[in-house]
Amino acid sequence: MIETVVFDALRAAIGPTAAAYALLAIGLNIHFGYTGLLNFGQVGFMLVGGYGLAIPVAVYGQPLWVGLLSGLAAAVVLALLLGAPTLRLRADYLAITTIAAAEILRFLSRNSTSEDVTGGVYGLRQFAGEFYAVSPFPGDRYLGALAFSGNRMWAMTVGWGVAVLLSIAVHRLMRSPWGRVLRSIREDEDAARSLGKNVFLYKMQSLILGGVLGGIGGMVFVLSLQTIQPDMFLPQVTFFAFTMVILGGTATAVGPLAGTVLFWFLITGLQSGVRTVVESGVIPGVSAGQAVGATTLIVVGALLMALMVFRPQGILGDREELRLDVR
Amino acid sequence: MSADAHVPAGSGRTIGPLAGVAREPGVAKPDPVLVVDGLRRSFGGVTAVDVAHLEIQRGLITGLIGPNGAGKTTLFNLLTGFDTPDAGTWSFDGEPLGSTSAYAVARRGMVRTFQLTKALSRMTVLENLMLGGAGQAGERLSLALLAPAWRREEAALRERAEELLVRFKLDHMRDQFAGTLSGGQRKLLEMARALMVEPSLVMLDEPMAGVNPALTQSLLGHVKDLRDREGRTVVFVEHDMDVVFDISDWVVCLAEGRVIAEGPPESIGSDEAVIDAYLGASHGRDRPPRKRPPHERGTA
Ligand SMILES: Nc1ncnc2c1ncn2[C@@H]1O[C@H](COP(=O)(O)OP(=O)(O)OP(=O)(O)O)[C@@H](O)[C@H]1O
Ligand SMILES: [Mg+2]
């Protein structure tokens, strides 16, 4: 029984969904960890990335590369639209705008009037064919007891490959003089301005870059599931991604990756454990579905609180560094 | 600090270009780098700045004095684009500057420091300084991943930063987070960082406040070097009149937002308007600007 739980947890921790979330987290880390931007609507970037890919391919019969480009472009456009009016204002304005925009996008894609394009609540399918056609994993069982299908194996390889490459690129960016300016903006915008740095431009670049990472996360996500529906993009996705960043260590290179793997391992292990217990009928009158959903949210909340109290710097962060910003 | 260590007031003064200039508020100077006209800023009912006309001579050290709340910091904020005036124009190096954003003002060569220091806490002291480098190719996103394109420039920048750290006695803190610095060290960091931009006009808002007297002397030497060796213009706000006497070539006194007196430091202390302004608001650390005799020096 323990074995089932551990395998479930491992399967989720290294699976393609986790890779998609890792990309969201890397993007959020650029915003929140390095630039100090509060983006509470990262899921909105994920959504436009996903639909940006799915719509041209599934609805208009375009090849996959058109979908990929359009997903990236959609994320850039969203960043420009959100950033232009808010990045000159106080940090809270971006936070409010992003969270609202992400919800508006979800409602718009659910709306019956946009059904022709987005498929409404049913969403879209059949946009991933080309992606799986080039899969080098023809078999149907990989990784032994984890039992990954060939398709899952392919989505995982691509997803984590992209996530690792991009996190190396982000790491190098942050150690460049460009990254130094970004970090100075996180510390004190006015100081950066007084030294001749165009703070608005840097914030916009950061928002676009992190948003594009969210968009790529969305593409990996929908390709791995081979379907896209509006309700995959609930606000809590952003907060899960925040939890992953903080869990791993804000403003660290490996933090978002480690945080994501750990998060999925813990959450899925827990869900699997609860399901196993409930299904064994020990607790009468509780259905597995109810128990699992509620437990997840409770545990994420508790995890986040415990982190903030006992290890605010995350598993990889530097405690000394964190202590400084209270001054 | 002992009395015999003090530098006689007026040493190294370059009053030359301003020798024949009248000692009256708003007087024209032979070669002004900064010209301010009709600048006004009020907060609610308080008129913080109301400067009819002011010129700052190029290549000299101008001291800006005035009681607490006189509007010195607000004037700095306006001139450097950190605040927007209700009315007024000003030009720097012959080019109008109104409505230029703060970063663009700094790029033109007019760089200020803050009275309340802005150390970049979670960056090292060295990184703080290196941020001051202007026109760095590596600060462009398009080149940031191409280390060979900026590695040399970065090494040169680092070298310049390390030199300044030594000058400002911060080299032992090089790799510490700036957030661990003391108040006085932050003042030093702030000034050194501004100098990294290599501005033609430096505006220092109380650069010596909280810096220990021995170090003050050496900092004053650096400020004079900015003028004498590097040909920069310096405007600084200072409450310590010894410092003002020691290094300024010209002093401007502000009270309730207005320029009430201007002149060489020797004459400003005896100016009726200045004495009134200080006595009228003689609380806190304000005192009439008189030059203390040597035995009192260094106790500020
Ligand atoms: N942001 C603000 N909001 C409201 N009032 C302000 C603001 N900034 C400055 N003031 C007011 O403007 C006046 C001038 O303030 P300022 O900070 O320029 O004085 P200062 O000459 O720099 O004084 P000090 O020597 O104490 O630093 C003060 O009366 C102050 O209360
Ligand atoms: Mg002030």
XYZ file of C-alpha atoms and ligand atoms in Angstrom, chain B residues 67-74 115-116 205-206 237 239 285, ligand 2:
16
model
C 16.741 75.176 8.225
C 14.883 71.854 8.423
C 11.929 71.875 6.092
C 13.381 74.681 3.976
C 12.773 72.659 0.820
C 16.299 71.535 0.000
C 15.418 67.896 -0.538
C 12.266 68.809 -2.428
C 19.163 62.020 2.286
C 17.538 58.786 3.445
C 21.868 65.396 0.003
C 23.603 65.573 3.389
C 23.118 70.011 1.182
C 23.809 71.299 8.052
C 19.714 70.632 15.209
Mg 16.306 67.266 3.338
